[in-house]
Amino acid sequence: MAAAAVILLAAGAQAQNTSFRPGQIWSDDKGVHINAHGGGILYYRNVYYWFGEHKTEGPGGNNANVGVHVYSSKDLYNWKDCGIALAVSDDPASDITKGCILERPKVIYNARTKKFVMWFHLEPKNGGYDGAMIGIAQADKVTGPYTYIRCTRSNPQTWPVNVLPLHKEPVTGRNARERSNLNWNEHPDSVNTLGRDFQKGQHSRDMTLFVDDDGKAYHICSSESNSVIHISELTDDYLDFTGKYVRAFIGDRMEAPALFKKDGLYYFMGSECTGWAPNRARSAVAPSIWGPWTQIGNPCVDRDSETTYHSQSTFFIQVAGKKNTFIYMGDRWTPDNAIDGRYIWLPVEFTPDGRFILHWYDEWSL
């Protein structure tokens, strides 16, 4: 579907939404399909803010041609276009120059510094996915404009809390060669991906941010050639790593991490690594964000569960004023015409044995 068709279908007088319709065109207050892919939600002063990738028409629209879009809502159904929170640069020397890869932006508020902090997966222009970097930006206002600060790999020259002696052995030969992905039958420790990236910093591709009840913030990402999830503590200003991090799901090859917390337990959701193609989701639970993590299977239970209802996880929304009410945020990617990506939002439900599950609904409300 062409970009113009997407806008045309959504145009006209805007009736107020009173329900969610997963996979359908979702119009903003201007009658345009919401453009905030791979996104996340910040709840601030009784308003929800949705930050996401601004896509453009065609396969080239998967690159960052505009920047990070932000929308606001008081009810989660109806969204106001608040513009571009972080714009890409026209300077070819910039890390975030137009045409780079800028994915999965997440914004958190720092009550101590009174700043809004944005982290995102960043790949330099024309470099494919070999950079595996993080971009960091900051703003005084929730909707921006955000000022780009820097890019980095995660936790350079720092070992995780569960480092093994083998990781500190000299990395030589083919083990020293940095590769975007491992062979499917290779375990990350067999080629010591952790030691390989120790000096430069660890890979960070698909990522999210999580702020705990005590205000501590964490960066969760797919690392070590997408074979391990890294969970890292952030500094008090949310602008850097403290150096404390853990390797989780070692060798399980997951991306698209998303977390939420309920009744003192931490819940995780991720996907297999199949590029733009949807796959079977995975989930896990832990008594601490540091683990140990117990995998609890695919949370999707209805038809099309093997494709996560043709979506990929990006975030969980905790609904304000409704105890233990969470919404799964997923993306239904359309890589041949990036702007036509759709959103799959579903209610999170819980089973007596402590799992969370996702049922499919054509339409639902809180």
CSV table of C-alpha atoms in Angstrom, one decimal:
chain,number,residue,atom,x,y,z
A,1,MET,CA,0.0,0.0,0.0
A,2,ALA,CA,1.5,3.3,-1.0
A,3,ALA,CA,2.1,6.0,1.6
A,4,ALA,CA,-0.5,8.3,0.0
A,5,ALA,CA,-3.1,5.5,0.3
A,6,VAL,CA,-2.3,5.1,4.0
A,7,ILE,CA,-3.0,8.8,4.6
A,8,LEU,CA,-6.0,8.9,2.3
A,9,LEU,CA,-7.7,6.0,4.2
A,10,ALA,CA,-7.2,7.8,7.5
A,11,ALA,CA,-8.2,11.2,6.3
A,12,GLY,CA,-11.5,13.0,7.1
A,13,ALA,CA,-13.3,14.1,10.2
A,14,GLN,CA,-11.9,12.3,13.2
A,15,ALA,CA,-14.3,10.5,15.5
A,16,GLN,CA,-13.0,9.8,18.9
A,17,ASN,CA,-11.7,6.2,19.4
A,18,THR,CA,-13.1,4.2,22.2
A,19,SER,CA,-11.3,0.9,21.5
A,20,PHE,CA,-8.1,-0.6,20.1
A,21,ARG,CA,-8.2,-2.4,16.7
A,22,PRO,CA,-4.9,-4.2,16.3
A,23,GLY,CA,-3.5,-4.2,12.8
A,24,GLN,CA,-5.8,-1.5,11.5
A,25,ILE,CA,-4.8,1.9,10.4
A,26,TRP,CA,-4.6,4.1,13.5
A,27,SER,CA,-5.2,7.8,12.8
A,28,ASP,CA,-3.8,10.7,14.8
A,29,ASP,CA,-5.6,14.0,15.4
A,30,LYS,CA,-4.7,15.1,11.9
A,31,GLY,CA,-6.2,12.0,10.3
A,32,VAL,CA,-2.8,10.5,9.5
A,33,HIS,CA,-1.7,7.0,10.3
A,34,ILE,CA,0.5,7.2,13.5
A,35,ASN,CA,4.2,7.1,12.6
A,36,ALA,CA,6.0,5.8,15.7
A,37,HIS,CA,7.4,2.3,15.0
A,38,GLY,CA,9.5,0.3,17.4
A,39,GLY,CA,8.3,2.7,20.0
A,40,GLY,CA,7.8,3.1,23.7
A,41,ILE,CA,5.6,5.0,26.1
A,42,LEU,CA,6.4,7.5,28.8
A,43,TYR,CA,3.7,8.5,31.3
A,44,TYR,CA,4.3,12.0,32.6
A,45,ARG,CA,1.9,14.3,34.5
A,46,ASN,CA,-1.2,12.3,33.6
A,47,VAL,CA,-0.3,12.2,29.9
A,48,TYR,CA,1.0,9.3,27.8
A,49,TYR,CA,3.8,10.1,25.3
A,50,TRP,CA,4.5,7.6,22.5
A,51,PHE,CA,7.9,7.9,20.9
A,52,GLY,CA,8.8,5.8,17.8
A,53,GLU,CA,10.7,5.6,14.5
A,54,HIS,CA,9.3,7.9,11.8
A,55,LYS,CA,9.2,5.7,8.7
A,56,THR,CA,8.9,6.9,5.1
A,57,GLU,CA,7.6,5.3,2.0
A,58,GLY,CA,9.2,2.3,0.3
A,59,PRO,CA,12.0,0.0,1.5
A,60,GLY,CA,14.3,3.0,2.0
A,61,GLY,CA,12.0,4.2,4.6
A,62,ASN,CA,13.4,1.6,7.0
A,63,ASN,CA,16.4,4.0,7.4
A,64,ALA,CA,16.1,7.2,9.5
A,65,ASN,CA,15.1,9.8,7.0
A,66,VAL,CA,13.3,12.0,9.5
A,67,GLY,CA,13.9,11.0,13.1
A,68,VAL,CA,11.9,10.1,16.2
A,69,HIS,CA,8.2,11.1,16.2
A,70,VAL,CA,6.3,11.8,19.4
A,71,TYR,CA,2.5,11.7,20.1
A,72,SER,CA,0.5,12.4,23.2
A,73,SER,CA,-2.7,11.0,24.7
A,74,LYS,CA,-4.7,11.0,27.9
A,75,ASP,CA,-6.6,7.8,27.2
A,76,LEU,CA,-4.3,5.7,25.0
A,77,TYR,CA,-7.0,5.5,22.2
A,78,ASN,CA,-6.6,9.0,20.7
A,79,TRP,CA,-3.3,10.5,19.9
A,80,LYS,CA,-2.1,14.1,19.1
A,81,ASP,CA,0.8,14.6,16.8
A,82,CYS,CA,3.5,16.5,18.7
A,83,GLY,CA,6.0,16.5,15.9
A,84,ILE,CA,9.6,15.3,15.6
A,85,ALA,CA,11.2,14.9,19.0
A,86,LEU,CA,14.7,14.1,17.6
A,87,ALA,CA,15.5,15.1,14.0
A,88,VAL,CA,18.2,13.4,12.0
A,89,SER,CA,21.0,15.7,10.8
A,90,ASP,CA,21.9,17.0,7.4
A,91,ASP,CA,25.6,16.9,8.3
A,92,PRO,CA,27.1,13.9,6.7
A,93,ALA,CA,29.7,13.7,9.5
A,94,SER,CA,27.0,13.4,12.2
A,95,ASP,CA,26.4,10.1,13.9
A,96,ILE,CA,22.7,10.6,13.2
A,97,THR,CA,23.0,11.8,9.7
A,98,LYS,CA,20.0,11.3,7.4
A,99,GLY,CA,19.9,7.7,6.2
A,100,CYS,CA,21.5,6.1,9.3
A,101,ILE,CA,19.6,3.4,11.1
A,102,LEU,CA,17.9,4.7,14.2
A,103,GLU,CA,15.7,2.1,15.9
A,104,ARG,CA,13.6,1.4,19.0
A,105,PRO,CA,13.8,4.8,20.7
A,106,LYS,CA,12.8,4.8,24.4
A,107,VAL,CA,12.4,7.9,26.6
A,108,ILE,CA,12.5,8.0,30.4
A,109,TYR,CA,12.2,10.9,32.8
A,110,ASN,CA,14.9,11.6,35.4
A,111,ALA,CA,13.2,13.2,38.5
A,112,ARG,CA,16.6,14.1,39.9
A,113,THR,CA,17.9,16.1,36.9
A,114,LYS,CA,14.5,17.1,35.6
A,115,LYS,CA,15.6,15.9,32.2
A,116,PHE,CA,14.0,13.6,29.6
A,117,VAL,CA,16.5,11.0,28.4
A,118,MET,CA,16.3,9.1,25.1
A,119,TRP,CA,18.2,6.0,24.2
A,120,PHE,CA,18.1,4.2,20.8
A,121,HIS,CA,19.8,1.6,18.7
A,122,LEU,CA,22.1,3.3,16.2
A,123,GLU,CA,23.9,2.1,13.1
A,124,PRO,CA,26.1,4.6,11.1
A,125,LYS,CA,25.0,5.3,7.6
A,126,ASN,CA,26.0,2.7,5.0
A,127,GLY,CA,27.4,0.4,7.7
A,128,GLY,CA,24.7,-2.2,7.8
A,129,TYR,CA,24.2,-3.6,11.3
A,130,ASP,CA,27.9,-3.9,12.1
A,131,GLY,CA,28.1,-0.8,14.3
A,132,ALA,CA,25.7,-2.2,17.0
A,133,MET,CA,25.8,1.1,18.9
A,134,ILE,CA,23.6,3.1,21.2
A,135,GLY,CA,22.6,6.7,20.7
A,136,ILE,CA,21.8,9.0,23.6
A,137,ALA,CA,19.9,12.3,23.6
A,138,GLN,CA,18.3,14.6,26.2
A,139,ALA,CA,15.7,17.3,26.4
A,140,ASP,CA,14.2,19.8,28.9
A,141,LYS,CA,10.7,19.2,27.6
A,142,VAL,CA,9.0,15.9,27.1
A,143,THR,CA,8.2,16.5,23.5
A,144,GLY,CA,11.7,17.9,22.8
A,145,PRO,CA,13.5,19.0,20.8
A,146,TYR,CA,16.0,16.4,22.0
A,147,THR,CA,19.7,17.2,21.8
A,148,TYR,CA,21.9,14.4,20.5
A,149,ILE,CA,24.7,13.8,23.0
A,150,ARG,CA,26.8,10.8,21.8
A,151,CYS,CA,27.0,7.2,20.6
A,152,THR,CA,28.7,4.3,22.4
A,153,ARG,CA,28.9,0.6,22.6
A,154,SER,CA,27.7,-0.8,25.9
A,155,ASN,CA,29.9,-1.3,28.9
A,156,PRO,CA,33.4,-0.9,27.3
A,157,GLN,CA,36.3,-2.4,29.2
A,158,THR,CA,33.9,-3.8,31.8
A,159,TRP,CA,33.1,-7.4,32.7
A,160,PRO,CA,29.6,-8.6,33.6
A,161,VAL,CA,28.8,-9.8,37.1
A,162,ASN,CA,28.6,-13.4,35.7
A,163,VAL,CA,31.9,-13.3,33.7
A,164,LEU,CA,33.7,-16.7,33.4
A,165,PRO,CA,37.5,-17.2,33.5
A,166,LEU,CA,37.4,-18.3,29.8
A,167,HIS,CA,36.2,-14.8,28.8
A,168,LYS,CA,39.4,-13.2,30.1
A,169,GLU,CA,41.6,-15.5,28.1
A,170,PRO,CA,43.4,-13.9,25.1
A,171,VAL,CA,41.2,-13.6,22.1
A,172,THR,CA,43.1,-14.6,19.0
A,173,GLY,CA,42.6,-16.1,15.5
A,174,ARG,CA,39.1,-16.3,14.1
A,175,ASN,CA,37.7,-15.6,17.6
A,176,ALA,CA,39.0,-12.1,17.4
A,177,ARG,CA,37.2,-11.4,14.1
A,178,GLU,CA,34.1,-9.4,14.8
A,179,ARG,CA,31.1,-10.7,12.9
A,180,SER,CA,27.6,-9.4,12.7
A,181,ASN,CA,26.1,-12.8,13.5
A,182,LEU,CA,27.4,-16.2,14.7
A,183,ASN,CA,26.7,-19.4,12.8
A,184,TRP,CA,23.5,-20.9,14.1
A,185,ASN,CA,25.3,-23.8,15.7
A,186,GLU,CA,27.9,-21.7,17.5
A,187,HIS,CA,27.6,-20.9,21.2
A,188,PRO,CA,28.8,-17.4,22.0
A,189,ASP,CA,31.3,-18.7,24.5
A,190,SER,CA,32.8,-21.0,21.9
A,191,VAL,CA,34.1,-18.0,20.1
A,192,ASN,CA,34.2,-15.7,23.2
A,193,THR,CA,32.1,-12.9,21.9
A,194,LEU,CA,32.3,-11.2,25.3
A,195,GLY,CA,36.1,-11.1,25.3
A,196,ARG,CA,36.1,-10.2,21.6
A,197,ASP,CA,34.2,-6.9,22.3
A,198,PHE,CA,35.7,-6.1,25.8
A,199,GLN,CA,37.9,-3.2,24.7
A,200,LYS,CA,35.5,-1.6,22.2
A,201,GLY,CA,32.3,-2.3,24.1
A,202,GLN,CA,29.6,-4.9,23.7
A,203,HIS,CA,27.1,-5.0,20.9
A,204,SER,CA,23.8,-3.3,21.4
A,205,ARG,CA,21.1,-3.8,18.8
A,206,ASP,CA,17.4,-4.2,19.6
A,207,MET,CA,17.0,-2.5,23.0
A,208,THR,CA,14.6,-1.1,25.6
A,209,LEU,CA,14.8,0.9,28.8
A,210,PHE,CA,13.2,0.0,32.2
A,211,VAL,CA,12.8,2.1,35.3
A,212,ASP,CA,12.3,0.2,38.5
A,213,ASP,CA,10.2,1.3,41.5
A,214,ASP,CA,13.3,2.7,43.2
A,215,GLY,CA,14.1,5.0,40.3
A,216,LYS,CA,17.0,2.9,39.1
A,217,ALA,CA,17.1,2.6,35.3
A,218,TYR,CA,18.3,-0.3,33.1
A,219,HIS,CA,19.2,-0.8,29.5
A,220,ILE,CA,18.3,-4.2,28.1
A,221,CYS,CA,19.6,-5.2,24.6
A,222,SER,CA,20.4,-8.0,22.2
A,223,SER,CA,24.2,-8.4,22.4
A,224,GLU,CA,27.1,-10.6,21.4
A,225,SER,CA,26.0,-11.0,17.8
A,226,ASN,CA,22.4,-11.3,18.9
A,227,SER,CA,23.1,-14.4,20.9
A,228,VAL,CA,22.8,-13.0,24.5
A,229,ILE,CA,20.7,-10.5,26.3
A,230,HIS,CA,22.6,-7.9,28.3
A,231,ILE,CA,20.9,-6.2,31.2
A,232,SER,CA,22.8,-3.1,32.4
A,233,GLU,CA,22.4,-0.6,35.2
A,234,LEU,CA,22.5,3.1,34.3
A,235,THR,CA,24.0,5.9,36.2
A,236,ASP,CA,21.8,8.2,38.3
A,237,ASP,CA,21.5,10.7,35.5
A,238,TYR,CA,20.5,8.0,33.1
A,239,LEU,CA,23.2,9.1,30.6
A,240,ASP,CA,25.8,6.3,31.0
A,241,PHE,CA,26.4,2.8,32.3
A,242,THR,CA,27.5,2.1,35.9
A,243,GLY,CA,29.5,-0.9,34.8
A,244,LYS,CA,27.2,-3.4,36.5
A,245,TYR,CA,25.6,-5.7,34.0
A,246,VAL,CA,24.6,-9.3,33.5
A,247,ARG,CA,24.4,-11.8,30.6
A,248,ALA,CA,21.0,-13.5,30.3
A,249,PHE,CA,19.6,-16.1,28.0
A,250,ILE,CA,23.1,-17.0,26.9
A,251,GLY,CA,23.1,-18.6,23.4
A,252,ASP,CA,19.3,-18.3,23.0
A,253,ARG,CA,19.5,-15.7,20.2
A,254,MET,CA,16.7,-13.3,21.0
A,255,GLU,CA,15.9,-9.7,20.1
A,256,ALA,CA,13.1,-7.2,20.6
A,257,PRO,CA,13.3,-7.2,24.4
A,258,ALA,CA,10.4,-5.8,26.5
A,259,LEU,CA,10.0,-5.8,30.3
A,260,PHE,CA,7.4,-5.1,32.9
A,261,LYS,CA,7.1,-5.7,36.7
A,262,LYS,CA,4.1,-7.1,38.6
A,263,ASP,CA,3.8,-8.1,42.2
A,264,GLY,CA,7.6,-8.0,42.7
A,265,LEU,CA,8.3,-10.2,39.7
A,266,TYR,CA,10.0,-9.2,36.5
A,267,TYR,CA,8.6,-10.4,33.2
A,268,PHE,CA,10.5,-10.5,29.9
A,269,MET,CA,9.4,-10.9,26.3
A,270,GLY,CA,11.5,-11.3,23.2
A,271,SER,CA,11.5,-12.8,19.7
A,272,GLU,CA,13.7,-15.1,17.7
A,273,CYS,CA,16.1,-13.5,15.2
A,274,THR,CA,14.4,-13.8,11.9
A,275,GLY,CA,14.8,-10.2,10.6
A,276,TRP,CA,11.6,-8.5,9.5
A,277,ALA,CA,9.7,-11.8,9.4
A,278,PRO,CA,7.5,-12.5,12.5
A,279,ASN,CA,8.2,-15.5,14.6
A,280,ARG,CA,7.3,-17.3,17.8
A,281,ALA,CA,7.7,-15.1,20.9
A,282,ARG,CA,9.4,-16.2,24.1
A,283,SER,CA,8.8,-15.1,27.7
A,284,ALA,CA,10.5,-15.4,31.0
A,285,VAL,CA,10.1,-14.4,34.7
A,286,ALA,CA,12.6,-13.6,37.5
A,287,PRO,CA,12.5,-12.5,41.1
A,288,SER,CA,15.2,-9.8,40.4
A,289,ILE,CA,16.1,-8.0,37.2
A,290,TRP,CA,19.5,-9.7,37.6
A,291,GLY,CA,17.8,-13.1,37.4
A,292,PRO,CA,17.7,-16.0,37.6
A,293,TRP,CA,15.4,-15.9,34.6
A,294,THR,CA,13.0,-18.9,34.1
A,295,GLN,CA,11.7,-19.2,30.6
A,296,ILE,CA,7.9,-19.7,30.4
A,297,GLY,CA,7.2,-20.2,26.8
A,298,ASN,CA,5.3,-18.4,24.0
A,299,PRO,CA,2.8,-16.0,25.7
A,300,CYS,CA,0.6,-16.1,22.6
A,301,VAL,CA,-2.1,-18.7,22.8
A,302,ASP,CA,-4.5,-18.2,19.8
A,303,ARG,CA,-4.4,-18.8,16.1
A,304,ASP,CA,-1.2,-17.3,14.6
A,305,SER,CA,0.6,-17.6,17.9
A,306,GLU,CA,3.6,-19.0,16.0
A,307,THR,CA,4.0,-15.5,14.5
A,308,THR,CA,3.1,-13.5,17.6
A,309,TYR,CA,0.0,-12.5,15.7
A,310,HIS,CA,2.2,-11.3,12.9
A,311,SER,CA,4.0,-8.8,15.2
A,312,GLN,CA,7.2,-8.3,17.2
A,313,SER,CA,7.5,-7.0,20.7
A,314,THR,CA,8.7,-3.5,21.5
A,315,PHE,CA,7.3,-2.4,24.9
A,316,PHE,CA,4.8,-3.0,27.7
A,317,ILE,CA,2.5,-0.2,28.9
A,318,GLN,CA,1.5,-0.1,32.5
A,319,VAL,CA,-1.9,1.6,32.5
A,320,ALA,CA,-2.2,4.4,35.1
A,321,GLY,CA,-5.0,4.0,37.6
A,322,LYS,CA,-5.7,0.4,36.9
A,323,LYS,CA,-3.8,-2.0,39.1
A,324,ASN,CA,-1.9,-4.8,37.3
A,325,THR,CA,-3.2,-3.7,33.9
A,326,PHE,CA,-0.6,-3.9,31.1
A,327,ILE,CA,-0.7,-3.6,27.4
A,328,TYR,CA,1.6,-5.4,25.0
A,329,MET,CA,3.0,-3.1,22.2
A,330,GLY,CA,4.1,-4.9,19.1
A,331,ASP,CA,4.9,-3.9,15.5
A,332,ARG,CA,3.7,-5.5,12.3
A,333,TRP,CA,6.5,-4.6,10.0
A,334,THR,CA,6.1,-4.0,6.3
A,335,PRO,CA,9.7,-3.6,5.1
A,336,ASP,CA,8.8,-3.1,1.4
A,337,ASN,CA,6.8,0.0,2.4
A,338,ALA,CA,8.0,1.0,5.9
A,339,ILE,CA,5.4,3.7,6.4
A,340,ASP,CA,2.6,1.2,6.3
A,341,GLY,CA,3.7,-0.7,9.4
A,342,ARG,CA,0.8,-1.4,11.8
A,343,TYR,CA,0.6,-1.7,15.6
A,344,ILE,CA,-0.5,-4.7,17.5
A,345,TRP,CA,-1.7,-3.7,21.0
A,346,LEU,CA,-3.2,-6.4,23.2
A,347,PRO,CA,-4.1,-6.8,26.9
A,348,VAL,CA,-1.7,-8.8,29.1
A,349,GLU,CA,-3.5,-11.5,31.0
A,350,PHE,CA,-2.2,-13.8,33.7
A,351,THR,CA,-2.6,-17.4,34.5
A,352,PRO,CA,-2.8,-19.1,38.0
A,353,ASP,CA,0.7,-20.6,37.5
A,354,GLY,CA,2.4,-17.2,37.1
A,355,ARG,CA,2.6,-16.9,33.3
A,356,PHE,CA,1.4,-14.0,31.3
A,357,ILE,CA,-0.5,-14.6,28.1
A,358,LEU,CA,-1.7,-12.7,25.0
A,359,HIS,CA,-5.1,-13.5,23.4
A,360,TRP,CA,-6.0,-12.1,20.0
A,361,TYR,CA,-8.8,-9.6,19.8
A,362,ASP,CA,-10.0,-7.9,16.6
A,363,GLU,CA,-11.2,-5.1,18.9
A,364,TRP,CA,-11.0,-4.5,22.6
A,365,SER,CA,-11.0,-1.7,25.3
A,366,LEU,CA,-9.6,-1.3,28.7
